[in-house]
XYZ file of C-alpha atoms in Angstrom:
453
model
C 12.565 19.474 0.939
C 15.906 19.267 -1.258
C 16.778 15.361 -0.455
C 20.011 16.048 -2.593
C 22.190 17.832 0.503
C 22.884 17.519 3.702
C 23.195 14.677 6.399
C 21.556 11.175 4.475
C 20.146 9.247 7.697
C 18.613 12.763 9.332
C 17.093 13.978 6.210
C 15.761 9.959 5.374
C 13.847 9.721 8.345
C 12.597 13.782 8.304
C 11.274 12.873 5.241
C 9.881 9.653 6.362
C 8.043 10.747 9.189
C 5.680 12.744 7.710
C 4.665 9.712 5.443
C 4.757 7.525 8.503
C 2.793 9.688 10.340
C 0.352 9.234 7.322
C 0.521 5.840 7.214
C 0.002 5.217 11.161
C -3.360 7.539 10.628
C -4.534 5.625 7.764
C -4.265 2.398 9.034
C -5.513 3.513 12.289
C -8.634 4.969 10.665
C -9.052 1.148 9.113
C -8.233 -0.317 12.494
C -10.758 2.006 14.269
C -13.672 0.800 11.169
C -12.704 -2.539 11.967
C -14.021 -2.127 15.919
C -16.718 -0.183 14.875
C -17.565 -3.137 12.565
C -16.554 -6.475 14.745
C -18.254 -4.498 17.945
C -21.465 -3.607 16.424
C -22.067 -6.143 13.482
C -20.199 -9.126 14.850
C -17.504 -11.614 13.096
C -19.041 -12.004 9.946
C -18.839 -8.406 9.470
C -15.390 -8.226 9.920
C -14.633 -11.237 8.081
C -16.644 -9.522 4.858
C -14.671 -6.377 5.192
C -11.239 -8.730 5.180
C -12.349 -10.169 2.002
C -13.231 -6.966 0.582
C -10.243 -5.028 1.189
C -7.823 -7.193 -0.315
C -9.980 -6.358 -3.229
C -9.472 -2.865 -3.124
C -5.617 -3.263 -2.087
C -5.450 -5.475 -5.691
C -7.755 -2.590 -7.698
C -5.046 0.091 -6.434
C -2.138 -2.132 -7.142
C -3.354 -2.250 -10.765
C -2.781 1.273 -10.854
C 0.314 1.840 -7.891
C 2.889 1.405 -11.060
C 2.153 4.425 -12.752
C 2.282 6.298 -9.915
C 5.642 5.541 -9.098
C 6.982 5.678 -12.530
C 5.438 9.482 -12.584
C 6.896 9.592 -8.810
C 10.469 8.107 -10.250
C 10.477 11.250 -13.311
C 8.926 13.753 -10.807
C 12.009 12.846 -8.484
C 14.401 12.882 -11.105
C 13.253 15.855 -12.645
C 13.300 17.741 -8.972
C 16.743 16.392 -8.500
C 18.208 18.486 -12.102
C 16.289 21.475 -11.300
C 13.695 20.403 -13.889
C 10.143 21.996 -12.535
C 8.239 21.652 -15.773
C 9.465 18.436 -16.655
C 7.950 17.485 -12.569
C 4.355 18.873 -13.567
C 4.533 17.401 -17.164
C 5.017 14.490 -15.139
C 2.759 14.725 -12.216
C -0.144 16.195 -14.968
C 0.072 13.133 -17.180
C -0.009 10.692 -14.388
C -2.842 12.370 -12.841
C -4.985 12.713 -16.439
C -4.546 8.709 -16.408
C -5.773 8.176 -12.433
C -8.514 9.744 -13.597
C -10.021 8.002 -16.401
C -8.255 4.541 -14.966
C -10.227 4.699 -11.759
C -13.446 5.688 -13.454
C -13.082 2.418 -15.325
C -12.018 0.664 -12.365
C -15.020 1.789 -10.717
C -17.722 0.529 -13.397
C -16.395 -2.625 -13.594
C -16.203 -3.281 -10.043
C -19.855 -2.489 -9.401
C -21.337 -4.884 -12.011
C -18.351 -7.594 -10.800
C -18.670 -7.583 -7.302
C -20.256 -11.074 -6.709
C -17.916 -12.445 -8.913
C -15.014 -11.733 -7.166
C -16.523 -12.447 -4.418
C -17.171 -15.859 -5.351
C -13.571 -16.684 -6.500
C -12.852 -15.611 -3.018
C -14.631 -18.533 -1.639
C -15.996 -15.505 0.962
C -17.584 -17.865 3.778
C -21.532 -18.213 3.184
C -22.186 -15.741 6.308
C -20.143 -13.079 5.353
C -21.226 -12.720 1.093
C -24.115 -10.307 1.783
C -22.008 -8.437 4.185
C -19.268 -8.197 1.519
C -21.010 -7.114 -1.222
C -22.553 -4.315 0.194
C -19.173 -3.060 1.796
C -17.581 -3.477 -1.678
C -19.668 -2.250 -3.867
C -20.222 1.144 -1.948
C -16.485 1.030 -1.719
C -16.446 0.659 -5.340
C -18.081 4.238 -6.196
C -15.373 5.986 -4.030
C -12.702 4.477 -6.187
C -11.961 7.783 -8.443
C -11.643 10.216 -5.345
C -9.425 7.648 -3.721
C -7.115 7.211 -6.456
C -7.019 10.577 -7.139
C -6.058 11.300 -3.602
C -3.002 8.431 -3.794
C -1.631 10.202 -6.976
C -1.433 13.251 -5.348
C 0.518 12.379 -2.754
C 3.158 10.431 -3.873
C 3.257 12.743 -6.905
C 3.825 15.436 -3.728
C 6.239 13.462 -1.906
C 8.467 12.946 -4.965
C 8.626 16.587 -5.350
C 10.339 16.230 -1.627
C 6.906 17.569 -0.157
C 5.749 14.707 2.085
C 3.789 17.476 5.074
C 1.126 18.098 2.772
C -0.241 14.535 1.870
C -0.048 14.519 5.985
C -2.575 17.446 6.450
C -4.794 15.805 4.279
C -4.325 12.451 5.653
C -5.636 13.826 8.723
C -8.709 15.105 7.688
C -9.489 11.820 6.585
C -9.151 9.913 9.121
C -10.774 12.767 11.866
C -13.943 12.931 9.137
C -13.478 8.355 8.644
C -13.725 7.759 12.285
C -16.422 9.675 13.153
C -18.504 9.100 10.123
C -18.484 5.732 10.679
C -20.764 4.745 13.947
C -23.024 7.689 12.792
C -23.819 5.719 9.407
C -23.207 2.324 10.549
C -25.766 3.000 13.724
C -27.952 5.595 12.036
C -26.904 8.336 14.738
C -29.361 11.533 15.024
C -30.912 11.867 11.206
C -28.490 9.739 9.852
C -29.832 6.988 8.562
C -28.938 3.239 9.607
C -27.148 1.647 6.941
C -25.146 -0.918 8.761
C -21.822 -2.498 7.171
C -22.707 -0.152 3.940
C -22.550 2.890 6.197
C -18.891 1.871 7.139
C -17.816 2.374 3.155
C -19.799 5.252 2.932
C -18.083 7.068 5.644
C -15.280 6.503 3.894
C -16.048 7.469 0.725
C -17.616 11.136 1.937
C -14.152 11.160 4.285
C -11.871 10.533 0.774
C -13.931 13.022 -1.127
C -13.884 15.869 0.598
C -10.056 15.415 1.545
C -9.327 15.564 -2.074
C -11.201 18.503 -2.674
C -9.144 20.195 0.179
C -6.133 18.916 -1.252
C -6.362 20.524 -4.272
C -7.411 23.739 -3.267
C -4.497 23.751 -0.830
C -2.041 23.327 -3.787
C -3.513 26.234 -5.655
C -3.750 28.186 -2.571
C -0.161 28.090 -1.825
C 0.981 28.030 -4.971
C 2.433 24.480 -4.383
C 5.665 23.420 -7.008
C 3.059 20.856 -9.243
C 0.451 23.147 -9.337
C -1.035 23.534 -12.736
C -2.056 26.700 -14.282
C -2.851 28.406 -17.887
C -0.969 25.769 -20.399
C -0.044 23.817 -18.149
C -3.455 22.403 -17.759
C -2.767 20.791 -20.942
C -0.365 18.228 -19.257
C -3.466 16.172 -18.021
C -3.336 14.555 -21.484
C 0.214 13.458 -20.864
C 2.202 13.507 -24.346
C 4.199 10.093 -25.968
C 7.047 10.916 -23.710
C 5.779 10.433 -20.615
C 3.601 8.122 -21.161
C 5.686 5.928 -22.664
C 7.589 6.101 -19.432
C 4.685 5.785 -17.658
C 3.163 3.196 -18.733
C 6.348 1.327 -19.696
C 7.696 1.995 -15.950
C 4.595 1.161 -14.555
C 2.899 -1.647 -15.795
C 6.075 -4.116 -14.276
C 5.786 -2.132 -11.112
C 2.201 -2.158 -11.256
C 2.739 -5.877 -11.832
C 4.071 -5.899 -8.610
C 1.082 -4.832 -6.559
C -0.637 -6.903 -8.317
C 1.486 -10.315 -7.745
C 1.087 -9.251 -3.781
C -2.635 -8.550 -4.261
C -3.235 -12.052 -6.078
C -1.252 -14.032 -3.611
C -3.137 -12.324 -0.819
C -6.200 -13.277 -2.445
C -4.951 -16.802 -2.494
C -4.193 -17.108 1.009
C -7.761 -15.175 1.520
C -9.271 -18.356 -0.569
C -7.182 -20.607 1.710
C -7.455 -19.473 5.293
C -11.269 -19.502 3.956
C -11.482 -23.136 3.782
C -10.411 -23.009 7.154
C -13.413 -22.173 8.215
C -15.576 -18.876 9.857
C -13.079 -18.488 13.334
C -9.912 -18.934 11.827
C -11.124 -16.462 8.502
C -11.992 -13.871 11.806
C -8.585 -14.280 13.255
C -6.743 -13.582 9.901
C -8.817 -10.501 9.219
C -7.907 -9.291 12.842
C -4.156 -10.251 12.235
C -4.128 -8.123 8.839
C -4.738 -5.487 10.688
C -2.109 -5.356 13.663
C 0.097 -6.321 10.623
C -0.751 -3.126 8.815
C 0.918 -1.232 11.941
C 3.743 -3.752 11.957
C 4.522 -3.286 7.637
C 4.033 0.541 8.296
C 7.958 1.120 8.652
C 8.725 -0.290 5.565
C 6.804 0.963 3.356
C 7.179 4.452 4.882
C 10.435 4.246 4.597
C 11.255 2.788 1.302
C 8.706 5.713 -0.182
C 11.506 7.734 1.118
C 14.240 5.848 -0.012
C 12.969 5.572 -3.512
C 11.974 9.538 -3.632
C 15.552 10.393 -1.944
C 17.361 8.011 -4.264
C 15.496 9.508 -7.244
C 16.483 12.925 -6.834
C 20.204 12.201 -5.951
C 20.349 10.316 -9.125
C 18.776 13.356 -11.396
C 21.185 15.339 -9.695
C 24.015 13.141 -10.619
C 24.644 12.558 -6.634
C 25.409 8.498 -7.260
C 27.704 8.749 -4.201
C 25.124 9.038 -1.515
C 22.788 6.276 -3.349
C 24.130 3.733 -1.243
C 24.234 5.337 1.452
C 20.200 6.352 1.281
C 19.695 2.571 1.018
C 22.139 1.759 3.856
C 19.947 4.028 6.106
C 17.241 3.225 4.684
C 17.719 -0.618 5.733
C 18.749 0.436 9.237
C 16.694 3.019 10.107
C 13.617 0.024 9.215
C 14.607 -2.588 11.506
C 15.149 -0.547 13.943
C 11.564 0.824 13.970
C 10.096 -2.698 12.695
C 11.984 -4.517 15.426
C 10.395 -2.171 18.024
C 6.780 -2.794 16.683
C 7.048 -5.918 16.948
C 8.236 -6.624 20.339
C 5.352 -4.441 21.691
C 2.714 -6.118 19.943
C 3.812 -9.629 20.931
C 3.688 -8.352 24.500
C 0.236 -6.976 24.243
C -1.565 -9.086 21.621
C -3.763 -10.560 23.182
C -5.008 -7.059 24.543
C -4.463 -5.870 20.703
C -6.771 -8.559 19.216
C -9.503 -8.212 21.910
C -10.297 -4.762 19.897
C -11.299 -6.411 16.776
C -12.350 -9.716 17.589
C -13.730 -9.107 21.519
C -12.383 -10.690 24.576
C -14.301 -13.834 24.742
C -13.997 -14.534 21.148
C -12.315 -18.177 20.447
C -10.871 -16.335 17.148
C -8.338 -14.779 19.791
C -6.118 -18.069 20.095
C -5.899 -19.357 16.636
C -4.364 -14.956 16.027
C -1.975 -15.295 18.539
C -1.033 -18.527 17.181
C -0.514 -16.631 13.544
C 1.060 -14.100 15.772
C 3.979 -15.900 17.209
C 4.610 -17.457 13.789
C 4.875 -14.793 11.324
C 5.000 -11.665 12.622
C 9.256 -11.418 13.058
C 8.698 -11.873 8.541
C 8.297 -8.373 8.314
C 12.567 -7.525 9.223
C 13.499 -9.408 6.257
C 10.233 -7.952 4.129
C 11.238 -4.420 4.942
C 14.759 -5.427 4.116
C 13.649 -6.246 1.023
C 10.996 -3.437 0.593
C 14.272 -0.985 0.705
C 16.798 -2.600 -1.479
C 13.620 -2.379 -4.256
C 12.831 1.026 -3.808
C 16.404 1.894 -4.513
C 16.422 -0.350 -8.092
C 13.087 1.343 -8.654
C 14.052 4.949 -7.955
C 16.261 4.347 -11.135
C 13.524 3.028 -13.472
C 14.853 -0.859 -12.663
C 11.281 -2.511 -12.773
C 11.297 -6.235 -14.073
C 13.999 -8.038 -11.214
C 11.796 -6.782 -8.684
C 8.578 -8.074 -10.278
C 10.977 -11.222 -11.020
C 11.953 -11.745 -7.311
C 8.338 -10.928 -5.971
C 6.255 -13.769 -8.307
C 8.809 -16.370 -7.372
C 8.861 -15.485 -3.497
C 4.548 -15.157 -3.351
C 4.169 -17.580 -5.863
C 5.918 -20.659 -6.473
C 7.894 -20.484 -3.037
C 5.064 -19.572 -0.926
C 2.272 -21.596 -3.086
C 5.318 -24.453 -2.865
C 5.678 -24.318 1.062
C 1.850 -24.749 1.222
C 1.431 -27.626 -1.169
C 4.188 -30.089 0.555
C 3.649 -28.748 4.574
C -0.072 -28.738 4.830
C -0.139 -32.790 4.713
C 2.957 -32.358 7.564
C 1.901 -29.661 9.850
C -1.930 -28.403 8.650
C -3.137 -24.873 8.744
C 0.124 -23.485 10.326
C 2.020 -23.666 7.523
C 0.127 -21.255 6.179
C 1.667 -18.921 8.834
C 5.151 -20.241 8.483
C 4.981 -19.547 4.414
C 5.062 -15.769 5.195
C 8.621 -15.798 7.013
C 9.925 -18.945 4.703
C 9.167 -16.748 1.592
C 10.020 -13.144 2.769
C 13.894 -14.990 3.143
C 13.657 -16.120 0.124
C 12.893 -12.684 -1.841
C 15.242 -10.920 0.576
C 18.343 -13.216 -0.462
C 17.448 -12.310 -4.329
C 16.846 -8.693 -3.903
C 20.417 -8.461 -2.328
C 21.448 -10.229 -5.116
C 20.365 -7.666 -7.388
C 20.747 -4.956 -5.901
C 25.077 -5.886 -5.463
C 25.225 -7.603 -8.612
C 22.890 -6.520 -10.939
C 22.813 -3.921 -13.894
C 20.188 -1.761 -12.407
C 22.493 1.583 -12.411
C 22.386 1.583 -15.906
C 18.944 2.804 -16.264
C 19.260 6.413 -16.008
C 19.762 6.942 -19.500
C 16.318 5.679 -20.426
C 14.478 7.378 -17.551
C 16.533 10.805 -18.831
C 15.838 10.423 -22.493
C 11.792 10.931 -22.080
């Protein structure tokens, strides 16, 4: 899709739907799990898979920057007409997913009680944890693999194809998972461990479609013949790379850590209230889905305009970009105020006393994500142009010290609820920097680094 011509807010949101549609499918395959899980195995299931998927989110944010750097040349590189530069690019980030998530995987099987332990994970939930996790853990390469390719894809300005695959997942997740968490037919019963293992087979054979699909038909970062050798990605992009993407990587990582923390904290809270977080995450992962569809778009659309030297439609990809998102976030989030109590009852079941202390966290928080999508936009835009450390900046100071700061002097005032009113509180807070930047800030003047590699 050429993201360099025609009308900005209709070709924004055709290129976002496709990677909303995948988002919507992904987190409803992890919604879906999550009833499979809190029907059949109870609370303390679902309070173990909480705790270990904020693990996973931090393992992937570790390596999140260097796919977007790769995304932010692939982009740039599409947008000047540049197709070997795109697979140098997309070859040399996907050489590194490789041997990163092998390493990620090792160390995550021998760590897993560890982490588990800083977690504070509630007594009744550990065992349930660690074998979620550490089955979780082995499908970490195919996984990774699968994320690289398709935001590698979508900066190319393909965003249907991660979609196909995205599918299969999620048809192959949701079915897997009662037949190995029940032991259907001659499967065999494997409880909370059959949940990761679904999964895993799902992710696996996904990626092996993917890739055949690319060579199939013939698909723009295909590699063939000498090309192959752009696995081992060269000084140049690397240095991008990993320059690019360790601040932005950075990033994931400074959300990851402060959702661990406020995992650790709602822990102390106690089993019910750990249950009704868990079960909030995950109407919140429908809610966030706007955002981050969108500013994927915005920072692949912004990317190419700016190879192509198109600086005066920039702005007006991030205008639409910030308009288009509240529109669709606003919506969201009226409908699942009116039916969240319906919404929760999936995860948590209808008589379950987790379902008040949600709704509570509900009425609190949930309006944070308008100014968080906000936000989300304005930093895709900085990023699409290789601007990495005010973002990183603005996000440790919102999560960390605002957030962390909001906690510390309201919990002797109010109790647990201000851990629910930290989420809107700080989301303002990064919002009115990010605007700062983005109006004020040098960030335009990074195109001649991202162009020299």
């Amino acid at each position: 899709m050429d993201l360099t011509s025609g009308p900005i807010a209709k070709t924004l949101i055709l290129f976002a739907l496709p990677t909303l549609a995948s988002n919507i499918l992904q987190t409803l395959s992890g919604s879906v799990n999550s009833i499979w899980v809190g029907q059949f195995l109870g609370e303390s299931a679902l309070a173990a898979t909480a705790n270990a998927n904020i693990i996973m989110f931090l393992m992937f944010g570790a390596f999140f920057g260097f796919g977007m750097a790769a995304t932010v040349l692939i982009g740039q590189s599409m947008g000047r007409g540049d197709i070997d530069a795109a697979r140098r690019a997309s070859g040399g980030a996907i050489g590194l997913a490789i041997g990163f998530s092998l390493v990620i995987a090792l160390i995550g099987w021998f760590a897993s009680d560890r982490i588990l332990r800083w977690l504070e994970t509630p007594p009744e939930a550990f065992q349930l944890a660690h074998d979620y996790l550490r089955v979780t853990f082995i499908a970490v390469p195919a996984s990774m693999l699968m994320v690289m390719l398709s935001m590698a894809s979508r900066g190319a300005g393909d965003a249907v194809t991660p979609l196909r695959f995205m599918i299969l997942t999620v048809v192959l997740d949701v079915v897997l998972n009662p037949v190995l968490i029940l032991g259907l037919g001659p499967a065999p019963r494997l409880g909370i461990a059959g949940s990761a293992l679904a999964t895993a087979i799902a992710g696996t054979i996904s990626l092996i479609g993917m890739i055949g699909w690319f060579y199939a038909k013939g698909h723009v970062l295909r590699l063939r013949g000498r090309e192959l050798a752009y696995l081992l990605p060269d000084w140049g992009e690397l240095r991008f790379i990993i320059g690019r993407g360790l601040p932005m990587g950075a990033q994931m990582l400074v959300i990851s850590g402060a959702g661990l923390i406020m995992v650790g904290l709602v822990n102390r809270e106690g089993l019910v209230t750990a249950a009704a977080y868990g079960a909030t995450l995950q109407l919140w992962n429908y809610i966030q889905m706007p955002a981050l569809a969108v500013g994927a778009a915005v920072s692949s659309m912004a990317a190419q305009n700016i190879g192509a030297q198109r600086w005066d439609r920039v702005a007006g990809v991030t205008n639409s970009g910030i308009a288009i998102n509240l529109a669709m976030t606003g919506v969201l989030i009226a409908l699942l105020l009116l039916f969240d109590r319906a919404a929760l009852a999936l995860f948590l079941g209808s008589g379950s006393a987790a379902i008040d202390v949600a709704r509570n966290i509900q009425y609190i928080a949930t309006w944070t994500f308008l100014p968080f999508g906000t936000t989300i936009v304005l930093i895709s835009t900085l990023r699409a142009n290789g601007s990495v450390v005010p973002p990183l900046v603005i996000l440790f100071l919102s999560m960390f010290p605002i957030r962390l700061g909001i906690y510390y002097f309201g919990y002797p005032v109010i109790g647990s609820d201000i851990l629910w009113w930290s989420f809107p509180l700080s989301s303002l807070a990064s919002l009115a920097m990010a605007w700062a930047v983005y109006k004020r800030g040098n960030w335009r003047r990074a195109l001649p680094q991202a162009k020299a590699v």
